[in-house]
Coordinates of C-alpha atoms in Angstrom, one line a residue:
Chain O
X1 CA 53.2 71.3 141.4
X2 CA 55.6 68.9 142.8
X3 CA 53.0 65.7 141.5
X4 CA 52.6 67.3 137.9
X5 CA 56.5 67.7 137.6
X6 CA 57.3 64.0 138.9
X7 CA 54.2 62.3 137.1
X8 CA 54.2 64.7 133.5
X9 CA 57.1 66.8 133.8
X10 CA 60.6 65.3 134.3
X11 CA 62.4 67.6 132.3
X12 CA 60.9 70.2 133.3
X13 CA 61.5 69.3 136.9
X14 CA 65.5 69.1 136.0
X15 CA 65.2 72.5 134.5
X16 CA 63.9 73.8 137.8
X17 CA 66.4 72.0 140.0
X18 CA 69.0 73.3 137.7
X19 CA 67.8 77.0 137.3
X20 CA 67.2 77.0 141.2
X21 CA 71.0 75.9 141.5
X22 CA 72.1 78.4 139.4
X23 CA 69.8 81.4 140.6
X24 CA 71.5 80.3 144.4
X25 CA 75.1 80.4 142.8
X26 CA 74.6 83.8 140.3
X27 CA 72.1 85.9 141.5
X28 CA 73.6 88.1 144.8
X29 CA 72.7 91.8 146.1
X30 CA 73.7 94.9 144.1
X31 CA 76.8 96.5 145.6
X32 CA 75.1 100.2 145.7
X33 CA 71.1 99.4 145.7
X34 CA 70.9 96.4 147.7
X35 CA 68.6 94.8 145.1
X36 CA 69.2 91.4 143.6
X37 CA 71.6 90.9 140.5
X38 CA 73.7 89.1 138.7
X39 CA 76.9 91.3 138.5
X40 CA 79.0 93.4 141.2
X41 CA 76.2 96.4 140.2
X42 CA 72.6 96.2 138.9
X43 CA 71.5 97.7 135.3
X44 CA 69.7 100.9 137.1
X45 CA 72.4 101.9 139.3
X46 CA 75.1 101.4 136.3
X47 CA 73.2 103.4 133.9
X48 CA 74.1 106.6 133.0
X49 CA 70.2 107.8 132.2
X50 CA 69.6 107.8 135.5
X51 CA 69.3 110.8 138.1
X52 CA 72.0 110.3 140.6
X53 CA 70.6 113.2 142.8
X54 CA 67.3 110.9 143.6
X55 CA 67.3 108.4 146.0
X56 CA 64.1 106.3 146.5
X57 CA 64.1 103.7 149.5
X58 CA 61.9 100.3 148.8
X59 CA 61.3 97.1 151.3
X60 CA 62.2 94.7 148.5
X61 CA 62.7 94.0 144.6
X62 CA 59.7 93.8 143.9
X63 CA 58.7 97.0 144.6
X64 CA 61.3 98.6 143.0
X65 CA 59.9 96.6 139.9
X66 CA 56.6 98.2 140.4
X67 CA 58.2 101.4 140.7
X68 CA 59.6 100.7 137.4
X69 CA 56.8 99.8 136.2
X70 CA 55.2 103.1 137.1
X71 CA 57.1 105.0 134.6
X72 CA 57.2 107.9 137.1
X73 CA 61.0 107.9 138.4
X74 CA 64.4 108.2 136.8
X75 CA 66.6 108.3 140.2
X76 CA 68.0 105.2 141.7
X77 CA 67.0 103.4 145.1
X78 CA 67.9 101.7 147.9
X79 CA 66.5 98.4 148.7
X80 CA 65.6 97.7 152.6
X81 CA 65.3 94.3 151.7
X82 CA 62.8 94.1 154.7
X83 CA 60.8 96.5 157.2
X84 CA 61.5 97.6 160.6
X85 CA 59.5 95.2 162.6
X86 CA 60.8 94.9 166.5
X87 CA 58.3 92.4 167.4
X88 CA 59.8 89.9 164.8
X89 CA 63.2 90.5 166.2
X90 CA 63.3 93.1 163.1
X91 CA 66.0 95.8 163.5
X92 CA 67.4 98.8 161.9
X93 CA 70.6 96.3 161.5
X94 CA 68.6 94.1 159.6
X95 CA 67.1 96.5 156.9
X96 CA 70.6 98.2 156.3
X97 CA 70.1 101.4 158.1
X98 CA 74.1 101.8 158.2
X99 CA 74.5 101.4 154.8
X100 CA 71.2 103.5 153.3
X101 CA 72.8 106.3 155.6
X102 CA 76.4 105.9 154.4
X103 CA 75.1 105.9 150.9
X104 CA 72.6 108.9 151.2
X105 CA 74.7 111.0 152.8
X106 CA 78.3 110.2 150.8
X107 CA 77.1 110.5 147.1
X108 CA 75.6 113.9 146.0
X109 CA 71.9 112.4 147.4
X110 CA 69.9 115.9 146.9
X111 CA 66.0 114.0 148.0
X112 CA 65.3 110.8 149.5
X113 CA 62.4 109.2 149.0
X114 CA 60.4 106.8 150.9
X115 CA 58.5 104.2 149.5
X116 CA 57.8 102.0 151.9
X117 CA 54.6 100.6 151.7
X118 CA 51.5 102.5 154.2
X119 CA 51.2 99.6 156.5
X120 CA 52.3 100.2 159.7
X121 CA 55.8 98.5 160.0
X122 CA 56.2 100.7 156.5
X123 CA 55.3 103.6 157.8
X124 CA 57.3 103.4 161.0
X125 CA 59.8 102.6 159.0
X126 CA 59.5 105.7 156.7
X127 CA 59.2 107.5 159.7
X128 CA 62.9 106.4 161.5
X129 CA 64.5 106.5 158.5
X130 CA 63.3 109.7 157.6
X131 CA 64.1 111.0 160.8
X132 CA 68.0 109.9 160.8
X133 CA 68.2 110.9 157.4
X134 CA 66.7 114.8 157.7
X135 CA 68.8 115.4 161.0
X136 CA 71.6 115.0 158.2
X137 CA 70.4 117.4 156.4
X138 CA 68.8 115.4 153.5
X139 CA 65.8 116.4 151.9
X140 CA 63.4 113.4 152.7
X141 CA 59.5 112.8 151.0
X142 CA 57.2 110.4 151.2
X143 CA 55.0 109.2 148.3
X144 CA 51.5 110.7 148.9
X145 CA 48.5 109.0 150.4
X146 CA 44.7 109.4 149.1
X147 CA 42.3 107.9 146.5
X148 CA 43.3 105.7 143.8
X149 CA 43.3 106.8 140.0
X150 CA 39.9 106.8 138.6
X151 CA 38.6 106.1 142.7
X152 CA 35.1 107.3 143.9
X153 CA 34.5 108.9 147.4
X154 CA 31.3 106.2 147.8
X155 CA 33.9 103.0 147.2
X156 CA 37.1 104.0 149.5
X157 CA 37.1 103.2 153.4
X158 CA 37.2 106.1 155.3
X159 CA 40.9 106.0 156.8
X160 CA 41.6 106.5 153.1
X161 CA 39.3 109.5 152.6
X162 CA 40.2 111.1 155.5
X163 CA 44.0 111.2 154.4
X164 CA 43.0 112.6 150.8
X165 CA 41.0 115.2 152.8
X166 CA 44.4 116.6 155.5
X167 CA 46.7 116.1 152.4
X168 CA 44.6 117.7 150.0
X169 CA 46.6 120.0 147.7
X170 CA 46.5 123.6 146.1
X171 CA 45.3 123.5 142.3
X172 CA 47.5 125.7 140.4
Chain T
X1 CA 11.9 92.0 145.2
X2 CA 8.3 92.4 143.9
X3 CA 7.8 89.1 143.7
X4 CA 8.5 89.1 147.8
X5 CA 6.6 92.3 148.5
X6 CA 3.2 90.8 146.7
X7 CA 3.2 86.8 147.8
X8 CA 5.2 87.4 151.6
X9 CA 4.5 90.5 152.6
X10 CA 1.6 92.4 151.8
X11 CA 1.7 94.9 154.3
X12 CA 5.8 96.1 153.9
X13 CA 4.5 96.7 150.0
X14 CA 1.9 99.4 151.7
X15 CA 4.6 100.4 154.0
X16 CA 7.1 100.9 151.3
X17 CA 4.4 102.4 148.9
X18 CA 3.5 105.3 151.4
X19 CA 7.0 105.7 152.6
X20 CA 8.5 106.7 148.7
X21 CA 5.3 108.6 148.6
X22 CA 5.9 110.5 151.5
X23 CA 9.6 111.0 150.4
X24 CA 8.8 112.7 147.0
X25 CA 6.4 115.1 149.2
X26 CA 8.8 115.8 151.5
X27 CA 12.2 115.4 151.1
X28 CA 13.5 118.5 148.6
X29 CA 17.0 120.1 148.2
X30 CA 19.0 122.6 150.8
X31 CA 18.3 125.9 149.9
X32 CA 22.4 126.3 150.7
X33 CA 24.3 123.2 150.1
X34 CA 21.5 121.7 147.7
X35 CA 21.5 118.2 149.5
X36 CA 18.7 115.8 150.3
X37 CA 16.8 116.9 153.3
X38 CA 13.4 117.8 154.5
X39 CA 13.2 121.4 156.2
X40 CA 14.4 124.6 154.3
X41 CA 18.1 124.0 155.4
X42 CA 20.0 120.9 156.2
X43 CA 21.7 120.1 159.5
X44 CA 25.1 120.0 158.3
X45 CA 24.4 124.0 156.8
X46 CA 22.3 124.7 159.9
X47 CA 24.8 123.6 162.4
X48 CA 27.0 126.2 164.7
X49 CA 29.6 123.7 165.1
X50 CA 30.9 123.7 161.4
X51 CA 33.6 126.0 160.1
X52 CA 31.9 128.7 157.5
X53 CA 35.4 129.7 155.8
X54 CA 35.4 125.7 154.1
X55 CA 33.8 124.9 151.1
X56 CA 33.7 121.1 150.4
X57 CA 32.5 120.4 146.8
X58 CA 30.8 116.9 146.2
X59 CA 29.2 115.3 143.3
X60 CA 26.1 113.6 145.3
X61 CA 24.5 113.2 148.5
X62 CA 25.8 109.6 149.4
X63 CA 29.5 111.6 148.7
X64 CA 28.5 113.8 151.4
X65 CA 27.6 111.7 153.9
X66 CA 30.9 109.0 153.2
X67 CA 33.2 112.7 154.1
X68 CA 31.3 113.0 157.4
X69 CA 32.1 109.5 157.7
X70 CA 35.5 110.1 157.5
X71 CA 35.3 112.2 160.5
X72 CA 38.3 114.6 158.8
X73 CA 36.0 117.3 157.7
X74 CA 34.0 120.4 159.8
X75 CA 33.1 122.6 157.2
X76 CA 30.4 123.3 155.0
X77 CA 29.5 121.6 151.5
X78 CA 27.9 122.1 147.9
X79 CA 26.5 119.2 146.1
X80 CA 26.5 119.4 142.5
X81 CA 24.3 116.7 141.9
X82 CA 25.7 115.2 139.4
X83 CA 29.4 115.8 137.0
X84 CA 30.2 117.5 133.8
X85 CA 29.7 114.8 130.8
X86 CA 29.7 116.9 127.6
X87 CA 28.7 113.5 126.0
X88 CA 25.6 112.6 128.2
X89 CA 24.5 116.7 127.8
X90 CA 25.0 117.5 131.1
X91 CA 26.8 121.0 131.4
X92 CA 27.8 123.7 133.5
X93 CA 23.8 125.0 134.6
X94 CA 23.0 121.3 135.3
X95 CA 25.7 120.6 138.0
X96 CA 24.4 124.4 139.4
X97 CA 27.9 126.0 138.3
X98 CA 26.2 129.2 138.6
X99 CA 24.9 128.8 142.5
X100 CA 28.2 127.2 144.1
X101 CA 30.0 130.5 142.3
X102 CA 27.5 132.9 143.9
X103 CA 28.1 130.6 147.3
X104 CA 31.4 130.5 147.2
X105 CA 32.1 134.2 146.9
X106 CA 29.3 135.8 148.8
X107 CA 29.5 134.5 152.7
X108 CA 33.2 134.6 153.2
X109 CA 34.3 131.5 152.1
X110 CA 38.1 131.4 152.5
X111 CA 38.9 127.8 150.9
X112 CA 37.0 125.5 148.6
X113 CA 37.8 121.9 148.6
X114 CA 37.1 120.3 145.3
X115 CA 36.2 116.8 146.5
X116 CA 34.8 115.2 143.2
X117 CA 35.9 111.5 142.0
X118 CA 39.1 110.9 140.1
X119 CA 36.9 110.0 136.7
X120 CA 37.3 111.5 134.3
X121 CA 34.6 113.0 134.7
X122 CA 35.2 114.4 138.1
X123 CA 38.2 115.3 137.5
X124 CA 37.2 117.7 134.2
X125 CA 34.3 118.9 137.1
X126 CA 36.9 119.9 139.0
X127 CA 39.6 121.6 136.8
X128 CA 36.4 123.5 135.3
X129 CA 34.9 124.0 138.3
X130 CA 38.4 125.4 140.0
X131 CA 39.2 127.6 137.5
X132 CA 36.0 129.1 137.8
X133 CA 36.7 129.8 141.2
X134 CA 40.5 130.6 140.7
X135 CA 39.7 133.4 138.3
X136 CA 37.7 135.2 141.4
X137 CA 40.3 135.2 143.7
X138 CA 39.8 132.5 145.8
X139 CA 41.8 129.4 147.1
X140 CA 40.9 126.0 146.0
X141 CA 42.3 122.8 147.0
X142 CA 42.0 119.4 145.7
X143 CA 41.6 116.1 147.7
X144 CA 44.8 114.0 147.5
X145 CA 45.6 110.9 145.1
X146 CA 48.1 108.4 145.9
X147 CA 48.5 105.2 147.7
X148 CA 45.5 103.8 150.3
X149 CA 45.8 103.7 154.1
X150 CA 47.4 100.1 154.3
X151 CA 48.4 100.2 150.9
X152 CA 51.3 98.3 149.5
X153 CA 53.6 99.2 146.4
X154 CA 52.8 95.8 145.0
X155 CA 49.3 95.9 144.9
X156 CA 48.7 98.9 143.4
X157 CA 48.1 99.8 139.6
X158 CA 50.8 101.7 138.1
X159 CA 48.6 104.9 137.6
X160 CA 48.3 105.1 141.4
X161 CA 51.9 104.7 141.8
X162 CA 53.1 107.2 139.7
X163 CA 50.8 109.8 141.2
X164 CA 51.9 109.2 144.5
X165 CA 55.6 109.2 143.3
X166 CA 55.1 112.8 141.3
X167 CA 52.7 114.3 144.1
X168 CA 55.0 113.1 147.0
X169 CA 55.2 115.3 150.2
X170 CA 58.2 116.8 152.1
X171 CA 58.2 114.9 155.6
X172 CA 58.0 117.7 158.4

Protein backbone atom coordinates (compact mmCIF):
# COMPACT_ATOMS: atom_id res chain seq x y z
CA UNK A 1 0.00 0.00 0.00
CA UNK A 2 2.54 2.30 1.14
CA UNK A 3 4.59 1.77 -2.52
CA UNK A 4 1.27 2.19 -4.71
CA UNK A 5 0.44 5.49 -2.69
CA UNK A 6 4.18 7.06 -3.00
CA UNK A 7 4.80 5.72 -6.70
CA UNK A 8 0.81 6.20 -8.22
CA UNK A 9 -1.01 7.84 -5.59
CA UNK A 10 0.14 11.10 -4.05
CA UNK A 11 -3.05 12.56 -3.58
CA UNK A 12 -4.49 10.04 -2.44
CA UNK A 13 -1.70 9.52 0.05
CA UNK A 14 -2.39 13.27 1.46
CA UNK A 15 -5.99 12.45 1.68
CA UNK A 16 -5.07 9.56 4.01
CA UNK A 17 -2.59 11.48 6.17
CA UNK A 18 -5.20 14.13 6.34
CA UNK A 19 -8.33 11.89 7.07
CA UNK A 20 -6.07 9.92 9.65
CA UNK A 21 -5.31 13.40 11.36
CA UNK A 22 -8.67 14.26 11.44
CA UNK A 23 -10.20 10.76 12.48
CA UNK A 24 -7.32 11.10 15.71
CA UNK A 25 -8.61 14.78 16.39
CA UNK A 26 -12.79 14.15 15.90
CA UNK A 27 -13.59 10.73 16.44
CA UNK A 28 -13.61 10.02 20.62
CA UNK A 29 -15.83 7.38 22.68
CA UNK A 30 -19.63 7.92 23.15
CA UNK A 31 -20.39 9.36 26.57
CA UNK A 32 -23.12 6.60 27.43
CA UNK A 33 -22.20 3.51 25.05
CA UNK A 34 -18.55 3.57 25.02
CA UNK A 35 -18.49 3.23 21.23
CA UNK A 36 -16.64 5.53 18.93
CA UNK A 37 -18.19 8.89 17.66
CA UNK A 38 -17.90 12.06 16.61
CA UNK A 39 -20.12 14.08 19.07
CA UNK A 40 -20.49 14.11 23.14
CA UNK A 41 -23.23 11.02 22.32
CA UNK A 42 -23.53 8.44 19.44
CA UNK A 43 -26.71 8.37 16.88
CA UNK A 44 -28.10 5.04 18.71
CA UNK A 45 -27.92 6.09 22.18
CA UNK A 46 -29.48 9.78 21.19
CA UNK A 47 -32.33 8.35 19.35
CA UNK A 48 -35.51 8.33 20.55
CA UNK A 49 -36.65 4.87 18.52
CA UNK A 50 -34.68 3.10 20.62
CA UNK A 51 -35.62 0.74 23.72
CA UNK A 52 -34.06 2.32 26.69
CA UNK A 53 -35.06 -0.82 28.88
CA UNK A 54 -32.42 -3.09 26.78
CA UNK A 55 -28.94 -3.08 27.37
CA UNK A 56 -26.71 -5.33 25.12
CA UNK A 57 -22.92 -5.45 26.11
CA UNK A 58 -20.33 -5.90 22.90
CA UNK A 59 -16.22 -6.21 22.98
CA UNK A 60 -15.90 -3.52 20.36
CA UNK A 61 -17.59 -1.29 17.49
CA UNK A 62 -17.55 -3.56 15.29
CA UNK A 63 -19.72 -5.84 16.78
CA UNK A 64 -22.11 -3.55 17.62
CA UNK A 65 -22.12 -2.82 13.80
CA UNK A 66 -22.87 -6.44 13.17
CA UNK A 67 -25.51 -6.29 15.65
CA UNK A 68 -26.89 -3.60 13.55
CA UNK A 69 -26.59 -5.20 10.92
CA UNK A 70 -28.63 -8.14 12.20
CA UNK A 71 -31.79 -6.19 12.26
CA UNK A 72 -32.80 -8.12 15.41
CA UNK A 73 -32.35 -5.35 18.28
CA UNK A 74 -33.79 -1.98 19.07
CA UNK A 75 -32.14 -1.50 22.71
CA UNK A 76 -28.89 0.25 23.15
CA UNK A 77 -25.42 -1.25 24.25
CA UNK A 78 -22.48 -0.89 26.06
CA UNK A 79 -19.16 -1.25 24.34
CA UNK A 80 -16.31 -3.21 26.41
CA UNK A 81 -14.04 -1.98 24.10
CA UNK A 82 -11.92 -5.13 24.87
CA UNK A 83 -12.34 -8.66 26.75
CA UNK A 84 -11.29 -9.74 30.09
CA UNK A 85 -8.12 -11.39 29.40
CA UNK A 86 -5.72 -11.65 32.84
CA UNK A 87 -2.90 -13.25 31.05
CA UNK A 88 -2.48 -10.05 28.75
CA UNK A 89 -2.51 -7.87 31.91
CA UNK A 90 -6.35 -7.54 30.81
CA UNK A 91 -8.63 -6.41 33.75
CA UNK A 92 -12.10 -5.63 34.66
CA UNK A 93 -10.58 -1.93 34.87
CA UNK A 94 -9.71 -2.08 31.42
CA UNK A 95 -13.06 -3.20 29.84
CA UNK A 96 -15.06 -0.59 31.98
CA UNK A 97 -16.59 -2.81 34.45
CA UNK A 98 -17.28 0.36 36.72
CA UNK A 99 -18.94 2.14 34.29
CA UNK A 100 -21.17 -0.85 32.49
CA UNK A 101 -22.27 -1.32 36.20
CA UNK A 102 -23.00 2.34 37.02
CA UNK A 103 -24.83 2.56 33.82
CA UNK A 104 -26.90 -0.75 34.01
CA UNK A 105 -27.94 -0.33 37.28
CA UNK A 106 -28.73 3.83 37.34
CA UNK A 107 -30.95 4.06 34.21
CA UNK A 108 -34.22 1.98 34.12
CA UNK A 109 -31.92 -1.18 32.53
CA UNK A 110 -34.84 -3.96 32.76
CA UNK A 111 -32.32 -6.98 30.62
CA UNK A 112 -28.76 -6.96 29.91
CA UNK A 113 -27.48 -8.72 27.36
CA UNK A 114 -24.26 -10.22 26.60
CA UNK A 115 -22.85 -10.39 23.46
CA UNK A 116 -19.59 -11.11 23.84
CA UNK A 117 -18.20 -13.31 21.36
CA UNK A 118 -18.04 -17.59 22.48
CA UNK A 119 -14.36 -17.69 22.70
CA UNK A 120 -13.15 -18.18 25.86
CA UNK A 121 -11.89 -14.65 27.09
CA UNK A 122 -15.71 -13.77 25.75
CA UNK A 123 -17.28 -16.09 27.54
CA UNK A 124 -15.47 -15.59 30.86
CA UNK A 125 -16.17 -12.37 30.34
CA UNK A 126 -19.96 -12.88 29.88
CA UNK A 127 -19.73 -14.92 32.67
CA UNK A 128 -18.12 -12.09 35.41
CA UNK A 129 -20.02 -9.54 34.16
CA UNK A 130 -23.04 -11.40 34.29
CA UNK A 131 -22.42 -12.42 37.70
CA UNK A 132 -21.87 -8.70 39.10
CA UNK A 133 -24.62 -7.57 37.24
CA UNK A 134 -27.50 -10.31 38.41
CA UNK A 135 -26.35 -10.09 42.16
CA UNK A 136 -27.82 -6.47 41.45
CA UNK A 137 -30.70 -7.65 40.53
CA UNK A 138 -30.56 -7.19 36.71
CA UNK A 139 -32.02 -9.50 34.40
CA UNK A 140 -28.86 -10.77 32.47
CA UNK A 141 -29.07 -13.27 28.93
CA UNK A 142 -26.75 -14.38 26.83
CA UNK A 143 -27.26 -14.72 23.00
CA UNK A 144 -27.83 -18.53 22.29
CA UNK A 145 -25.32 -21.03 21.11
CA UNK A 146 -26.05 -23.85 18.34
CA UNK A 147 -26.01 -24.45 14.54
CA UNK A 148 -25.88 -21.76 12.09
CA UNK A 149 -28.93 -20.71 9.86
CA UNK A 150 -29.51 -23.03 7.07
CA UNK A 151 -26.44 -25.48 9.07
CA UNK A 152 -26.46 -29.34 8.70
CA UNK A 153 -25.68 -31.76 11.64
CA UNK A 154 -22.96 -33.65 9.10
CA UNK A 155 -20.90 -30.02 8.51
CA UNK A 156 -20.74 -28.55 12.32
CA UNK A 157 -17.90 -29.79 14.77
CA UNK A 158 -19.18 -31.46 17.51
CA UNK A 159 -18.53 -28.88 20.46
CA UNK A 160 -21.11 -27.03 18.31
CA UNK A 161 -23.67 -29.89 18.13
CA UNK A 162 -23.36 -30.80 21.45
CA UNK A 163 -24.39 -27.18 22.70
CA UNK A 164 -27.54 -27.19 20.15
CA UNK A 165 -28.33 -30.54 21.73
CA UNK A 166 -28.20 -29.19 26.14
CA UNK A 167 -29.79 -25.85 24.78
CA UNK A 168 -32.28 -27.32 22.67
CA UNK A 169 -35.64 -25.55 23.10
CA UNK A 170 -39.51 -26.29 23.53
CA UNK A 171 -41.48 -25.84 20.14
CA UNK A 172 -44.57 -24.08 20.81
CA UNK B 1 -11.08 -44.11 -9.26
CA UNK B 2 -11.87 -46.81 -11.93
CA UNK B 3 -9.21 -45.98 -13.75
CA UNK B 4 -6.92 -46.93 -10.41
CA UNK B 5 -8.97 -49.99 -9.45
CA UNK B 6 -8.52 -51.63 -13.26
CA UNK B 7 -4.64 -50.66 -14.23
CA UNK B 8 -3.13 -50.57 -10.12
CA UNK B 9 -4.95 -52.67 -8.35
CA UNK B 10 -6.75 -55.51 -9.61
CA UNK B 11 -7.36 -57.24 -6.60
CA UNK B 12 -8.95 -54.09 -4.27
CA UNK B 13 -11.59 -53.91 -7.43
CA UNK B 14 -12.57 -57.71 -6.38
CA UNK B 15 -12.32 -56.70 -2.79
CA UNK B 16 -14.53 -53.65 -3.30
CA UNK B 17 -16.82 -55.57 -5.79
CA UNK B 18 -17.75 -58.42 -3.10
CA UNK B 19 -17.69 -56.03 -0.25
CA UNK B 20 -20.86 -53.61 -1.85
CA UNK B 21 -22.21 -56.93 -2.70
CA UNK B 22 -22.09 -58.24 0.55
CA UNK B 23 -23.47 -54.89 1.87
CA UNK B 24 -26.78 -54.83 -0.23
CA UNK B 25 -27.21 -58.59 1.21
CA UNK B 26 -26.68 -57.66 4.50
CA UNK B 27 -26.87 -54.49 5.76
CA UNK B 28 -30.95 -53.51 5.99
CA UNK B 29 -32.82 -50.96 8.17
CA UNK B 30 -33.55 -51.20 12.26
CA UNK B 31 -36.74 -52.58 12.77
CA UNK B 32 -36.99 -49.59 15.60
CA UNK B 33 -34.93 -46.62 14.78
CA UNK B 34 -34.83 -47.54 10.94
CA UNK B 35 -30.92 -46.97 10.65
CA UNK B 36 -28.29 -48.80 8.68
CA UNK B 37 -27.35 -51.99 10.34
CA UNK B 38 -27.09 -55.65 9.88
CA UNK B 39 -28.98 -57.75 12.70
CA UNK B 40 -32.78 -57.13 13.29
CA UNK B 41 -32.01 -54.14 15.76
CA UNK B 42 -29.24 -51.81 15.94
CA UNK B 43 -26.80 -51.28 18.85
CA UNK B 44 -27.72 -47.92 19.71
CA UNK B 45 -31.77 -49.33 20.08
CA UNK B 46 -30.43 -52.54 21.56
CA UNK B 47 -28.29 -51.06 24.20
CA UNK B 48 -29.27 -51.00 28.14
CA UNK B 49 -27.31 -47.97 28.66
CA UNK B 50 -29.47 -45.50 26.64
CA UNK B 51 -32.34 -43.46 28.09
CA UNK B 52 -35.88 -44.93 26.51
CA UNK B 53 -37.99 -41.65 27.60
CA UNK B 54 -35.66 -39.56 24.60
CA UNK B 55 -36.57 -39.48 21.13
CA UNK B 56 -33.89 -37.91 18.90
CA UNK B 57 -35.28 -37.37 15.37
CA UNK B 58 -32.57 -37.27 12.44
CA UNK B 59 -32.81 -36.95 8.81
CA UNK B 60 -29.91 -39.79 7.89
CA UNK B 61 -27.65 -42.24 9.17
CA UNK B 62 -24.37 -40.18 8.90
CA UNK B 63 -26.70 -37.42 11.21
CA UNK B 64 -26.91 -40.14 13.69
CA UNK B 65 -23.67 -41.13 14.01
CA UNK B 66 -22.16 -37.08 14.05
CA UNK B 67 -24.86 -36.78 17.51
CA UNK B 68 -23.06 -39.73 19.10
CA UNK B 69 -20.09 -37.90 18.15
CA UNK B 70 -21.01 -35.23 20.05
CA UNK B 71 -20.98 -37.23 23.01
CA UNK B 72 -24.22 -34.92 24.45
CA UNK B 73 -26.82 -37.37 23.66
CA UNK B 74 -28.01 -41.03 25.59
CA UNK B 75 -31.15 -41.60 24.24
CA UNK B 76 -32.76 -43.29 21.52
CA UNK B 77 -33.25 -42.16 17.75
CA UNK B 78 -35.61 -42.28 14.58
CA UNK B 79 -34.13 -41.75 11.25
CA UNK B 80 -36.40 -40.43 8.69
CA UNK B 81 -34.28 -41.12 5.91
CA UNK B 82 -34.61 -38.40 4.11
CA UNK B 83 -36.84 -34.55 4.54
CA UNK B 84 -40.04 -33.29 3.42
CA UNK B 85 -39.47 -31.64 -0.29
CA UNK B 86 -43.04 -31.14 -1.63
CA UNK B 87 -41.07 -30.17 -4.86
CA UNK B 88 -38.86 -33.32 -5.28
CA UNK B 89 -42.31 -35.61 -4.30
CA UNK B 90 -41.17 -36.72 -1.28
CA UNK B 91 -44.02 -36.56 1.43
CA UNK B 92 -45.08 -37.42 4.69
CA UNK B 93 -45.21 -41.74 4.07
CA UNK B 94 -41.65 -41.37 2.48
CA UNK B 95 -39.85 -39.87 5.53
CA UNK B 96 -41.99 -42.89 7.57
CA UNK B 97 -44.26 -40.03 9.25
CA UNK B 98 -46.54 -42.79 10.10
CA UNK B 99 -43.87 -45.20 12.08
CA UNK B 100 -42.00 -42.44 14.21
CA UNK B 101 -45.83 -41.38 15.31
CA UNK B 102 -46.61 -45.00 16.30
CA UNK B 103 -42.93 -44.96 18.01
CA UNK B 104 -43.21 -42.11 19.63
CA UNK B 105 -46.42 -42.66 21.40
CA UNK B 106 -46.44 -46.37 22.06
CA UNK B 107 -43.21 -47.23 24.42
CA UNK B 108 -43.32 -44.34 26.74
CA UNK B 109 -41.52 -41.82 25.12
CA UNK B 110 -41.47 -38.72 27.28
CA UNK B 111 -39.49 -36.14 24.97
CA UNK B 112 -38.78 -36.06 21.28
CA UNK B 113 -35.91 -34.07 20.07
CA UNK B 114 -36.44 -32.82 16.66
CA UNK B 115 -32.79 -32.79 15.36
CA UNK B 116 -33.23 -32.17 11.58
CA UNK B 117 -30.99 -29.38 9.62
CA UNK B 118 -31.90 -25.80 9.61
CA UNK B 119 -32.85 -25.98 5.59
CA UNK B 120 -35.48 -25.27 4.73
CA UNK B 121 -36.23 -28.25 4.31
CA UNK B 122 -35.56 -29.55 7.75
CA UNK B 123 -36.93 -27.08 9.22
CA UNK B 124 -40.60 -27.61 7.40
CA UNK B 125 -39.69 -31.53 8.49
CA UNK B 126 -39.67 -30.48 11.70
CA UNK B 127 -42.60 -27.87 12.29
CA UNK B 128 -44.72 -30.73 10.39
CA UNK B 129 -43.23 -33.38 12.02
CA UNK B 130 -43.70 -31.51 15.65
CA UNK B 131 -47.02 -30.64 15.26
CA UNK B 132 -47.81 -34.04 14.52
CA UNK B 133 -46.53 -35.01 17.67
CA UNK B 134 -47.75 -31.91 19.61
CA UNK B 135 -51.33 -32.65 18.75
CA UNK B 136 -50.91 -36.14 20.80
CA UNK B 137 -49.76 -34.81 23.79
CA UNK B 138 -46.31 -35.10 23.87
CA UNK B 139 -43.29 -32.80 24.45
CA UNK B 140 -41.04 -31.91 21.57
CA UNK B 141 -38.01 -29.94 21.66
CA UNK B 142 -35.90 -28.46 19.00
CA UNK B 143 -32.07 -28.45 18.75
CA UNK B 144 -30.71 -24.85 19.30
CA UNK B 145 -29.61 -22.20 16.61
CA UNK B 146 -27.34 -19.44 17.32
CA UNK B 147 -23.72 -18.64 17.44
CA UNK B 148 -20.79 -21.70 17.13
CA UNK B 149 -18.60 -22.82 20.04
CA UNK B 150 -15.68 -20.25 19.30
CA UNK B 151 -17.78 -18.17 17.43
CA UNK B 152 -17.29 -14.44 17.02
CA UNK B 153 -20.00 -11.61 16.43
CA UNK B 154 -18.02 -10.50 13.44
CA UNK B 155 -17.79 -13.52 11.65
CA UNK B 156 -21.07 -14.58 11.54
CA UNK B 157 -23.92 -13.95 8.83
CA UNK B 158 -26.57 -11.70 10.07
CA UNK B 159 -29.25 -14.60 10.01
CA UNK B 160 -27.17 -16.37 12.66
CA UNK B 161 -26.96 -13.32 14.67
CA UNK B 162 -30.37 -12.32 14.87
CA UNK B 163 -31.38 -15.84 15.89
CA UNK B 164 -29.14 -15.92 18.66
CA UNK B 165 -30.14 -12.29 19.68
CA UNK B 166 -34.19 -13.32 19.61
CA UNK B 167 -33.54 -16.96 21.04
CA UNK B 168 -31.15 -15.66 23.82
CA UNK B 169 -31.21 -17.51 27.21
CA UNK B 170 -31.56 -16.22 30.82
CA UNK B 171 -28.03 -16.89 32.60
CA UNK B 172 -28.67 -19.12 35.74
Amino acid sequence: MAYHLLQRDRDGARLLATASLQALERVRNCARCNTFCEDEVCAVCASAKRDPSLLCVVESPADLVMMEQSHSYAGLYFVLMGRLSPLDGVGPKDIHADRLIKRATEEGVREVIMATNFTVEGEATAHYLGEALRSRGLKVTRIARGLPVGGELEHVDAGTLAQAVIERRDIR
